[in-house]
CSV table of C-alpha atoms in Angstrom, one decimal:
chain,number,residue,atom,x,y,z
A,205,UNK,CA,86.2,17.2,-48.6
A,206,UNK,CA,83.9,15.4,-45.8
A,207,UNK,CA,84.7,13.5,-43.4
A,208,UNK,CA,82.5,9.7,-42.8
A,209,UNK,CA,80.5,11.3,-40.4
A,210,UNK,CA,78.9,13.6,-43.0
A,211,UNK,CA,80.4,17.0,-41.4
A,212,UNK,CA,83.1,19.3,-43.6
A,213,UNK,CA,86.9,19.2,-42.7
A,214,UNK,CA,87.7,21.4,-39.9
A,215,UNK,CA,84.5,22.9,-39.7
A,216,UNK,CA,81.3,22.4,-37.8
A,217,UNK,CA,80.4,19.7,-35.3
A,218,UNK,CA,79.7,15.5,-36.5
A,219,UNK,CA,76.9,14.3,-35.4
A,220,UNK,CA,75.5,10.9,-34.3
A,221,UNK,CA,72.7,10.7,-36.6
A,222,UNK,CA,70.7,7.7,-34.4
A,223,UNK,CA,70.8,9.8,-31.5
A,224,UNK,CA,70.2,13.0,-33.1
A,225,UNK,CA,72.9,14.7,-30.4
A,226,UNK,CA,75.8,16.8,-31.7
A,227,UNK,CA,78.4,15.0,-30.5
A,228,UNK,CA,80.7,17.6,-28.0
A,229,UNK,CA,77.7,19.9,-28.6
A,230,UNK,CA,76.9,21.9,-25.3
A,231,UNK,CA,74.4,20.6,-22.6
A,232,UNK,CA,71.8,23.1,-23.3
A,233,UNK,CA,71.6,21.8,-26.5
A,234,UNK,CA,71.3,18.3,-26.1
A,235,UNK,CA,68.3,19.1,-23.6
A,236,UNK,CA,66.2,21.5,-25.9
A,237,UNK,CA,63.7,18.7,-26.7
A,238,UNK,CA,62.8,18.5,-22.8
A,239,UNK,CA,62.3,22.2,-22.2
A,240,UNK,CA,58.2,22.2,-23.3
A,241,UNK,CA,57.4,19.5,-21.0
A,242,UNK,CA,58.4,22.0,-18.0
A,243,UNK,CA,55.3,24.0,-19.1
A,244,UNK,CA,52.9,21.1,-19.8
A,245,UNK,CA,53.6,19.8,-15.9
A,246,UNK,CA,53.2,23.0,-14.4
A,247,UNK,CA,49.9,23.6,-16.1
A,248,UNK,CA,48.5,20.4,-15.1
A,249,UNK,CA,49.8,21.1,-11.4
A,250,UNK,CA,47.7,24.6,-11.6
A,251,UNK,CA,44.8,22.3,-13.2
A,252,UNK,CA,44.7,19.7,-10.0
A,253,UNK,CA,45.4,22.6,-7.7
A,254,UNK,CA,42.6,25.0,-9.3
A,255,UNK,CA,40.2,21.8,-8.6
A,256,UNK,CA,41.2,20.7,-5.2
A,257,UNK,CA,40.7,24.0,-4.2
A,258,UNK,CA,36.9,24.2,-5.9
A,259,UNK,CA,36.1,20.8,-4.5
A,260,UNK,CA,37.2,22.9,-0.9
A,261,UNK,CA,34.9,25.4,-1.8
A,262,UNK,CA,31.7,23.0,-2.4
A,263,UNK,CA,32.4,20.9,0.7
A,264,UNK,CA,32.0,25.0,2.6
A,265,UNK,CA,29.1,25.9,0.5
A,266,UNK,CA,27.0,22.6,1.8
A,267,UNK,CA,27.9,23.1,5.3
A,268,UNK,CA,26.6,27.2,4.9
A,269,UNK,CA,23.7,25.6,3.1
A,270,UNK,CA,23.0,23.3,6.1
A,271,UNK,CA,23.1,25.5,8.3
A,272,UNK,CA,21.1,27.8,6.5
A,273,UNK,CA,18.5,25.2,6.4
A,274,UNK,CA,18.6,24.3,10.4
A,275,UNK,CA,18.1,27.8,11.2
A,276,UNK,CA,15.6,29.4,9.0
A,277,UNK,CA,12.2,29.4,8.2
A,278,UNK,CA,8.4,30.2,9.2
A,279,UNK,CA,10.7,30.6,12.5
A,280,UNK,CA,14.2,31.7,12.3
A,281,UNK,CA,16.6,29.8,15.2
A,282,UNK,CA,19.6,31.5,15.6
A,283,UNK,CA,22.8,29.7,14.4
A,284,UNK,CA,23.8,29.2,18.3
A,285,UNK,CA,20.8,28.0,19.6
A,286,UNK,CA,21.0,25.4,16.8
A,287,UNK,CA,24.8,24.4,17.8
A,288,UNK,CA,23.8,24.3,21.7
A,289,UNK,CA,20.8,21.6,20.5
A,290,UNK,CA,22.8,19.9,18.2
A,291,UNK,CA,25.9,19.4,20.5
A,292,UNK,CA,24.1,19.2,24.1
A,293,UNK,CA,20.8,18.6,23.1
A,294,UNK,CA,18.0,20.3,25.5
A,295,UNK,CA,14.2,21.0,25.4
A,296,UNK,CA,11.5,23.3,24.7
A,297,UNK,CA,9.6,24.4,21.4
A,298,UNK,CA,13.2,25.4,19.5
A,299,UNK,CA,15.1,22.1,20.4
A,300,UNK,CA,11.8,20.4,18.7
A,301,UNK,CA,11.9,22.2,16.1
A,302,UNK,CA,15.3,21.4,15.1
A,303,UNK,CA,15.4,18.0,15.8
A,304,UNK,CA,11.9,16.8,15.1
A,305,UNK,CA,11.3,19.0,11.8
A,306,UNK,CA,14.3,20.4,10.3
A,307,UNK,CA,17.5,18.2,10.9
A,308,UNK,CA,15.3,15.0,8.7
A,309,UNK,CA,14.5,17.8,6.2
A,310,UNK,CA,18.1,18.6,6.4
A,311,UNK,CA,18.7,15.1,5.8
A,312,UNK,CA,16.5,14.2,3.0
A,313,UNK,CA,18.1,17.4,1.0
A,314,UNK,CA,21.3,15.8,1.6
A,315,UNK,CA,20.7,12.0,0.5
A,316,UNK,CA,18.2,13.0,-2.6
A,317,UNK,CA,20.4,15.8,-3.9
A,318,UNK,CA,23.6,14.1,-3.7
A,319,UNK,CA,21.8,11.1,-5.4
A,320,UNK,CA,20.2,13.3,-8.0
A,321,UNK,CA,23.0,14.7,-8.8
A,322,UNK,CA,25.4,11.7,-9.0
A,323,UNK,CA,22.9,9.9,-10.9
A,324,UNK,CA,22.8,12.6,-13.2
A,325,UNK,CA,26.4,12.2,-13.7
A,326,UNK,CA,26.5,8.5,-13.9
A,327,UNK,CA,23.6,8.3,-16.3
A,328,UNK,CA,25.1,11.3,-18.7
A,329,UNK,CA,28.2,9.2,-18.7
A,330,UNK,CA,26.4,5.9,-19.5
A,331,UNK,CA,24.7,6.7,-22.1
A,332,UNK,CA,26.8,10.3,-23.5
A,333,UNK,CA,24.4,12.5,-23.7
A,334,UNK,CA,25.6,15.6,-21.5
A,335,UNK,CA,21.4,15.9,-21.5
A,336,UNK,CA,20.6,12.9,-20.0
A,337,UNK,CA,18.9,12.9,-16.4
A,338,UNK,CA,16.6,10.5,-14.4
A,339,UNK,CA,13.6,11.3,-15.9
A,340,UNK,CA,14.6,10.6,-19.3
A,341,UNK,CA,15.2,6.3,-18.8
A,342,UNK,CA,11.7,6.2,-17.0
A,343,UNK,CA,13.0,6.5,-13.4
A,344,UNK,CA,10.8,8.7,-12.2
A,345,UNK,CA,7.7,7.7,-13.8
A,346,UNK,CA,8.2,4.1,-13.0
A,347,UNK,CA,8.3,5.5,-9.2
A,348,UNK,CA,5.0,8.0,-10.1
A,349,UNK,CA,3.6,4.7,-11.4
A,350,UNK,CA,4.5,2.7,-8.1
A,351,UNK,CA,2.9,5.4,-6.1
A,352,UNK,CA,-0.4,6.0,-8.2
A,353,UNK,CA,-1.2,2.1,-7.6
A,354,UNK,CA,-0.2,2.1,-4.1
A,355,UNK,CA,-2.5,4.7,-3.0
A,356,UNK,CA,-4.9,3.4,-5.7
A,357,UNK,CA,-5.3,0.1,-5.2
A,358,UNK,CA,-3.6,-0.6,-1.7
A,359,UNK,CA,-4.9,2.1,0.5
A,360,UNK,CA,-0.8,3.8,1.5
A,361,UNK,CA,-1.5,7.2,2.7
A,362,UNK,CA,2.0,7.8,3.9
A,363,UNK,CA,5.4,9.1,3.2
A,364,UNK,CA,6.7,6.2,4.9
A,365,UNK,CA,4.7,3.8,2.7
A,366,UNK,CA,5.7,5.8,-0.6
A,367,UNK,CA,9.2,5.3,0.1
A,368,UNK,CA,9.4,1.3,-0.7
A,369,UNK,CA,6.7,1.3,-3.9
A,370,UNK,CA,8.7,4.5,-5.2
A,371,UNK,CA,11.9,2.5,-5.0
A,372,UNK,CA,10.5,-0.9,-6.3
A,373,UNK,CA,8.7,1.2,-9.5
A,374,UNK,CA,12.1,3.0,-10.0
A,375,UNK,CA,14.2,0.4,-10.0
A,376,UNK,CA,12.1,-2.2,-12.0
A,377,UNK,CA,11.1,0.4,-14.9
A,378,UNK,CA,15.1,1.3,-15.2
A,379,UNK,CA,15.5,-2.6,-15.2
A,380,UNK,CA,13.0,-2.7,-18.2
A,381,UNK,CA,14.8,0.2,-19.9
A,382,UNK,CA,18.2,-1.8,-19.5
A,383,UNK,CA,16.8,-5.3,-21.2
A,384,UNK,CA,15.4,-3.3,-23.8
A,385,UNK,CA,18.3,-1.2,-24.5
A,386,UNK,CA,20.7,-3.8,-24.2
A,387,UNK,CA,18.7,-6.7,-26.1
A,388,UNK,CA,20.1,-7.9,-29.5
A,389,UNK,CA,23.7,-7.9,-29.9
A,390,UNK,CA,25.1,-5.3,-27.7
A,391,UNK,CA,23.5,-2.4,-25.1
A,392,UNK,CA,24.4,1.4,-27.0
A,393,UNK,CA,23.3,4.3,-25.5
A,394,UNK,CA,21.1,5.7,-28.4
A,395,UNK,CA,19.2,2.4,-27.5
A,396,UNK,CA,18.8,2.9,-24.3
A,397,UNK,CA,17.5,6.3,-24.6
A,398,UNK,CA,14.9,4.8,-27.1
A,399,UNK,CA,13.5,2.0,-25.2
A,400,UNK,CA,13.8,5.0,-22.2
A,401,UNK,CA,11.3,7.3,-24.7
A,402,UNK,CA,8.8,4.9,-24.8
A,403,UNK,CA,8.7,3.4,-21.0
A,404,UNK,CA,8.2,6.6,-19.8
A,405,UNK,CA,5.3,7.8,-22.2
A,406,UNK,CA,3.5,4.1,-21.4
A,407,UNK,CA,3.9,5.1,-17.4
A,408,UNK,CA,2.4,8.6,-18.0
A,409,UNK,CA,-0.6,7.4,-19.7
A,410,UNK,CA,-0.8,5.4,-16.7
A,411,UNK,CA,-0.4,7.6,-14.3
A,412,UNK,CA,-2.5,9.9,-15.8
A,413,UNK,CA,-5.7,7.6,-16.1
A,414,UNK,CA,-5.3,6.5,-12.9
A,415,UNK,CA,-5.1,10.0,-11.4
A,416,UNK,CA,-8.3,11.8,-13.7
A,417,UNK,CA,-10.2,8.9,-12.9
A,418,UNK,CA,-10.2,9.5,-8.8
A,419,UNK,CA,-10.0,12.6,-7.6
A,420,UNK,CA,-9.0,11.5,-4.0
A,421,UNK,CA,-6.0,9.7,-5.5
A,422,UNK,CA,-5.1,12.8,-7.3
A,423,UNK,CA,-5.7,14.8,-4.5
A,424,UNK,CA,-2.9,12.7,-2.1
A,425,UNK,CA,-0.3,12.0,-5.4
A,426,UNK,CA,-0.2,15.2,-6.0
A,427,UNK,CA,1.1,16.2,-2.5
A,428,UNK,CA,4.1,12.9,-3.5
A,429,UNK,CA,4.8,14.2,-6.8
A,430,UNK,CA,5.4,18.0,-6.7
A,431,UNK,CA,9.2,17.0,-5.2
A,432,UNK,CA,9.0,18.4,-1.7
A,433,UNK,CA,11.7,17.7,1.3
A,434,UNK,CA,8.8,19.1,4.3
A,435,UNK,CA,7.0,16.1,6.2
A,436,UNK,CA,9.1,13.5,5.9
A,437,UNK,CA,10.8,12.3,9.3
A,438,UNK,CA,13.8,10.2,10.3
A,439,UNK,CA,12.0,6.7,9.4
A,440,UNK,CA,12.7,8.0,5.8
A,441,UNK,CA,16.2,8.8,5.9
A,442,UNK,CA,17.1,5.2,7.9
A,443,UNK,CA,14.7,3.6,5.3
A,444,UNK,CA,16.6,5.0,2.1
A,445,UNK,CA,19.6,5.8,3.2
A,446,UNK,CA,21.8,2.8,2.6
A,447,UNK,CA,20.4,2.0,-0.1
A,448,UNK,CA,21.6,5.6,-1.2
A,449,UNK,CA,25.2,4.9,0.3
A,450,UNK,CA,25.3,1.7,-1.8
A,451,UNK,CA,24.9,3.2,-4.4
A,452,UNK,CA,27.0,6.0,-4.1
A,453,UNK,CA,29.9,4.3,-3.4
A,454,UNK,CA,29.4,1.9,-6.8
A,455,UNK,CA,28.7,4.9,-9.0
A,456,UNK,CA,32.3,6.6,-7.8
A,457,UNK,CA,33.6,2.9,-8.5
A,458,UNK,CA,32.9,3.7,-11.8
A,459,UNK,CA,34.3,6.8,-13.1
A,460,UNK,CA,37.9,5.3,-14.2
A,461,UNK,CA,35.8,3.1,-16.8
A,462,UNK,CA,33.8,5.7,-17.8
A,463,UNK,CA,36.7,7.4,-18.3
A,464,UNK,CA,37.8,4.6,-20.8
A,465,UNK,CA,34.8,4.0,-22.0
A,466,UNK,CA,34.5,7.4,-23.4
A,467,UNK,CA,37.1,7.3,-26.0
A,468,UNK,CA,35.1,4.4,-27.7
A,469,UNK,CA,34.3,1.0,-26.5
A,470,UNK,CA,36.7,-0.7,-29.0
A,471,UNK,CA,39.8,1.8,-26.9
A,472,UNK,CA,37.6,1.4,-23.6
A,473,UNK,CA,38.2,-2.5,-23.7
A,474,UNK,CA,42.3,-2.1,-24.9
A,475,UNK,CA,42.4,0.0,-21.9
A,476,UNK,CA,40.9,-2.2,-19.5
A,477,UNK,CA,37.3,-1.4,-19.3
A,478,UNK,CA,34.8,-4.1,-19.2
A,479,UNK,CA,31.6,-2.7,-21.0
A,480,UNK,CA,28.7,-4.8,-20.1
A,481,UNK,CA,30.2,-5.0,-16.3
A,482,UNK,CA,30.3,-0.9,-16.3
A,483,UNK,CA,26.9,-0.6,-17.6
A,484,UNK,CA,25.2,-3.3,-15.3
A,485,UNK,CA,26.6,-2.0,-12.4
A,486,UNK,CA,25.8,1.2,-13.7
A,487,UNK,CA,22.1,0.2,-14.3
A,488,UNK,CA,22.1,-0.7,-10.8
A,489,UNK,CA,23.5,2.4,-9.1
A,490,UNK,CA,21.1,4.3,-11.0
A,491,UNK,CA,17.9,2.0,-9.9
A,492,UNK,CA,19.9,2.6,-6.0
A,493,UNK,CA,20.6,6.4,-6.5
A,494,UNK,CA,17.8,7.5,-8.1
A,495,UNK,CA,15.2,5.5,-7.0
A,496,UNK,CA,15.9,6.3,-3.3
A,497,UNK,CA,16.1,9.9,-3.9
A,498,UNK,CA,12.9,9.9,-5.8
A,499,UNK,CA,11.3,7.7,-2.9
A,500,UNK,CA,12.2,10.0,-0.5
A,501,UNK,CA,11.4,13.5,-2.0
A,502,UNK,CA,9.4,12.8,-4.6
A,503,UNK,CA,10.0,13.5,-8.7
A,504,UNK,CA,12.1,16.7,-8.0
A,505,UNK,CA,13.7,17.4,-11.8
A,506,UNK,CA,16.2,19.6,-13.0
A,507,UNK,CA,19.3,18.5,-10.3
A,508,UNK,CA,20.3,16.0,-12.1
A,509,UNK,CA,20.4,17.5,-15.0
A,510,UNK,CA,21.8,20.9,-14.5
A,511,UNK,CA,24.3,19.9,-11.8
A,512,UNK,CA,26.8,17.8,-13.8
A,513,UNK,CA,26.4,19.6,-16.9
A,514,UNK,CA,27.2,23.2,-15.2
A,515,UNK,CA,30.3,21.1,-13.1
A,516,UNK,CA,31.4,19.7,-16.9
A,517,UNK,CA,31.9,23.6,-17.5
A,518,UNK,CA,34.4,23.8,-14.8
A,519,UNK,CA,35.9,20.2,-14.5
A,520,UNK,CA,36.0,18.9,-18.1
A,521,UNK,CA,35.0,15.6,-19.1
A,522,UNK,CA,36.8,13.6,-16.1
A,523,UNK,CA,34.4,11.2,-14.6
A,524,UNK,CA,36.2,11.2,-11.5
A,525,UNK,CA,36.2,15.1,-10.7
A,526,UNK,CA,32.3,15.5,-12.1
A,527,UNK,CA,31.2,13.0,-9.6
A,528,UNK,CA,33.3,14.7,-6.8
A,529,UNK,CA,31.6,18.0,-7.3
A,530,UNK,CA,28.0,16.7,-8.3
A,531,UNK,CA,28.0,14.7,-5.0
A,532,UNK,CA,28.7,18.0,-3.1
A,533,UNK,CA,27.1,20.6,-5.6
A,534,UNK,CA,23.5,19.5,-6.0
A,535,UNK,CA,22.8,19.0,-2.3
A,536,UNK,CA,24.0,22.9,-1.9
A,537,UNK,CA,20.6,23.6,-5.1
A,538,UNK,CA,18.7,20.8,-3.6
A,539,UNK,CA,18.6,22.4,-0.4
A,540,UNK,CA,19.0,26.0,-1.4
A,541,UNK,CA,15.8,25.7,-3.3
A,542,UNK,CA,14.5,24.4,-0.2
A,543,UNK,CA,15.5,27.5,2.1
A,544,UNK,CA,14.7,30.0,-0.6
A,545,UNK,CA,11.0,28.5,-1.0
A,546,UNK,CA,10.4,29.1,2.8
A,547,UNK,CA,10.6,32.7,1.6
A,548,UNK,CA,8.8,33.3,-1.3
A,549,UNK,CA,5.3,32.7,-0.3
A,550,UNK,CA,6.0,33.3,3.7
A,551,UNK,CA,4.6,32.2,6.1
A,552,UNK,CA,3.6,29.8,4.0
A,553,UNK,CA,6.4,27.5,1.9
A,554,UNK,CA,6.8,26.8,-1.6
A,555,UNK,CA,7.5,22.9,-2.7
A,556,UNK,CA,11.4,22.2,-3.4
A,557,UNK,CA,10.6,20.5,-6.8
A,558,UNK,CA,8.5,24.3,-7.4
A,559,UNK,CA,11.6,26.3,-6.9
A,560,UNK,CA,14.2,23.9,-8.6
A,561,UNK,CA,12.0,23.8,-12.1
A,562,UNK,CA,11.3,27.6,-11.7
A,563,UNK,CA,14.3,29.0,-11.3
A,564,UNK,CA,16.8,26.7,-12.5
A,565,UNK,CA,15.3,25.7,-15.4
A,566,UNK,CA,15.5,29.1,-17.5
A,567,UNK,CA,19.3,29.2,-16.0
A,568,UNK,CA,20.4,26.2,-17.8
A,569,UNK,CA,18.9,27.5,-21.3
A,570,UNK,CA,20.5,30.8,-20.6
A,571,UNK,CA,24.2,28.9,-19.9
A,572,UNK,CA,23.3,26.6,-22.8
A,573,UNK,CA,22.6,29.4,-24.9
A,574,UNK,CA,25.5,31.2,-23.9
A,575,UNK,CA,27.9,28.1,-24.3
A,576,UNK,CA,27.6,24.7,-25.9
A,577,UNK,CA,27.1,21.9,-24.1
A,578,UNK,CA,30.2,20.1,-22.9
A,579,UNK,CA,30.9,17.4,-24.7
A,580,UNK,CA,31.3,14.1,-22.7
């Protein structure tokens, strides 16, 4: 016979059945359910740990990188020498060197790489497409456009009087991109990559009648265009770079709504996320980052494409961690690229924008080929 409780006579233990405890049951027992969450928290630790630690690694590989870039070239400076001009500063033909020619260069590898690369990010999380870069929403036509006319039609023979038409042309063909994409009843991203399609093959068409038709304008374009970090001077980086800063700091504003944004933008707005708010000031950390970068260095391609895919790989999809290491990661390929095409072709150099597309580009089919491309 049983007693209430649903347990035989004398026999084996009641239980409360709305706690789903046996009742005088031992401790161990009653904490079996809490055991696999022991696990799950460790593996996260390791996770957080195993990133920290990578993001440590990426912050030593730009300083190498950097120094690499002060000390070598057509004429090597030894790492010293460059430390005692740095730090004390001094004269002679090595001091000029270093601070005249290669700490801007230095510089402008720095601002356009880390603005490459974090608008890569940015722009692959706008729009998720883990393919996405600034050349694909017209960004760095509409800055090959602003050029073409300027040298064109206004006489600007300069990289100092690239910089603002670059940024103007990049920022009001991304602005044309985001009306179009976001015109109806509601901005998606397969819109915007549409309306991005066909800006940028109106702006080619452009750029290309304007070039073929005057050989003198081709002539000084194609100096702008190739993507190179040589002859630019400090006037460039205090021209573009708070306007890079700015932006930088409003794309890393945006990685927790990205975040939320990426499980669907009915989940994105239960979770706080406010989609036309992300994506405008999305839209204008783009026209900031990318149109600053492109200003200064010219249409380099492949950073910001490669550089936040190949960090998904590692990171996962977290906004917050793929910005981290983009901001530090494509500097260090910005400005390898750099050091390595001061090799290749010695004495003379090889274009940035040259080495980037040559090399990098059949690396990201390979990885591509080898693994599929994280999804975002």
């Amino acid at each position: 016979m049983k007693s209430r409780g649903g347990a035989a006579d004398g026999g084996g233990t009641s239980t409360d059945t709305s706690a789903g405890v046996p009742l005088g049951g031992s401790p161990a027992a009653s904490t079996l359910t809490e055991e696999p969450a022991a696990p799950a928290r460790t593996v996260v630790r390791r996770a957080g740990a195993v990133r920290w630690y990578g993001l440590a690694l990426a912050a030593l590989a730009l300083v190498l990188v950097c120094g690499l870039s002060l000390s070598v070239g057509a004429r090597s400076i030894p790492f010293a020498t460059v430390w005692e001009v740095l730090v004390r500063g001094g004269g002679g033909e090595e001091a000029f060197v270093v601070r005249e020619l290669r700490v801007p260069r230095t510089a402008i590898g720095l601002l356009a790489g880390a603005a490459l690369g974090l608008a890569g990010a940015l722009m692959q999380g706008l729009t998720r497409n883990p393919l996405a870069d600034p050349g694909l929403l017209g960004v760095n036509n509409g800055a090959s456009a602003a050029v073409v006319t300027a040298i064109a039609f206004l006489g600007v023979d300069s990289p100092i009087g690239y910089v603002w038409f670059a940024l103007l042309g990049a920022a009001v063909a991304y602005a044309v991109v985001y009306l179009l994409g976001s015109s109806g009843r509601a901005s998606t991203p397969e819109r915007m990559v549409l309306a991005g399609a066909a800006i940028n093959a109106m702006l080619i068409a452009y750029v290309s009648a304007v070039i073929l038709s005057d050989l003198s304008v081709f002539d000084e374009f194609r100096f702008w265009a190739v993507g190179s970090l040589a002859g630019r001077d400090t006037d460039v980086v205090v021209q573009v770079g708070p306007l890079i800063l700015i932006g930088v700091v409003a794309a890393l504003g945006l990685a927790r709504p990205l975040n939320a944004l990426a499980l669907g933008e009915e989940t994105g707005r239960a979770l706080g996320a406010h989609t036309e708010r992300t994506r405008l000031t999305g839209a204008v950390a783009v026209a900031l980052l990318c149109g600053g970068a492109t200003a200064a260095a010219g249409p380099i391609a492949f950073v910001g494409l490669a550089v936040p895919h190949l960090v998904r790989m590692v990171t996962g999809p977290d906004q917050r961690w793929v910005m981290a290491y983009s901001l530090l990661l494509a500097p260090v390929l910005l400005l390898g690229a750099d050091v390595l095409g001061r090799f290749l072709v010695s004495p003379g150099e090889l274009e940035a924008g040259i080495v980037t597309a040559f090399f990098g580009a059949p690396l990201f089919i390979l990885l591509s080929r080898r693994r599929r491309i994280a999804a975002l």
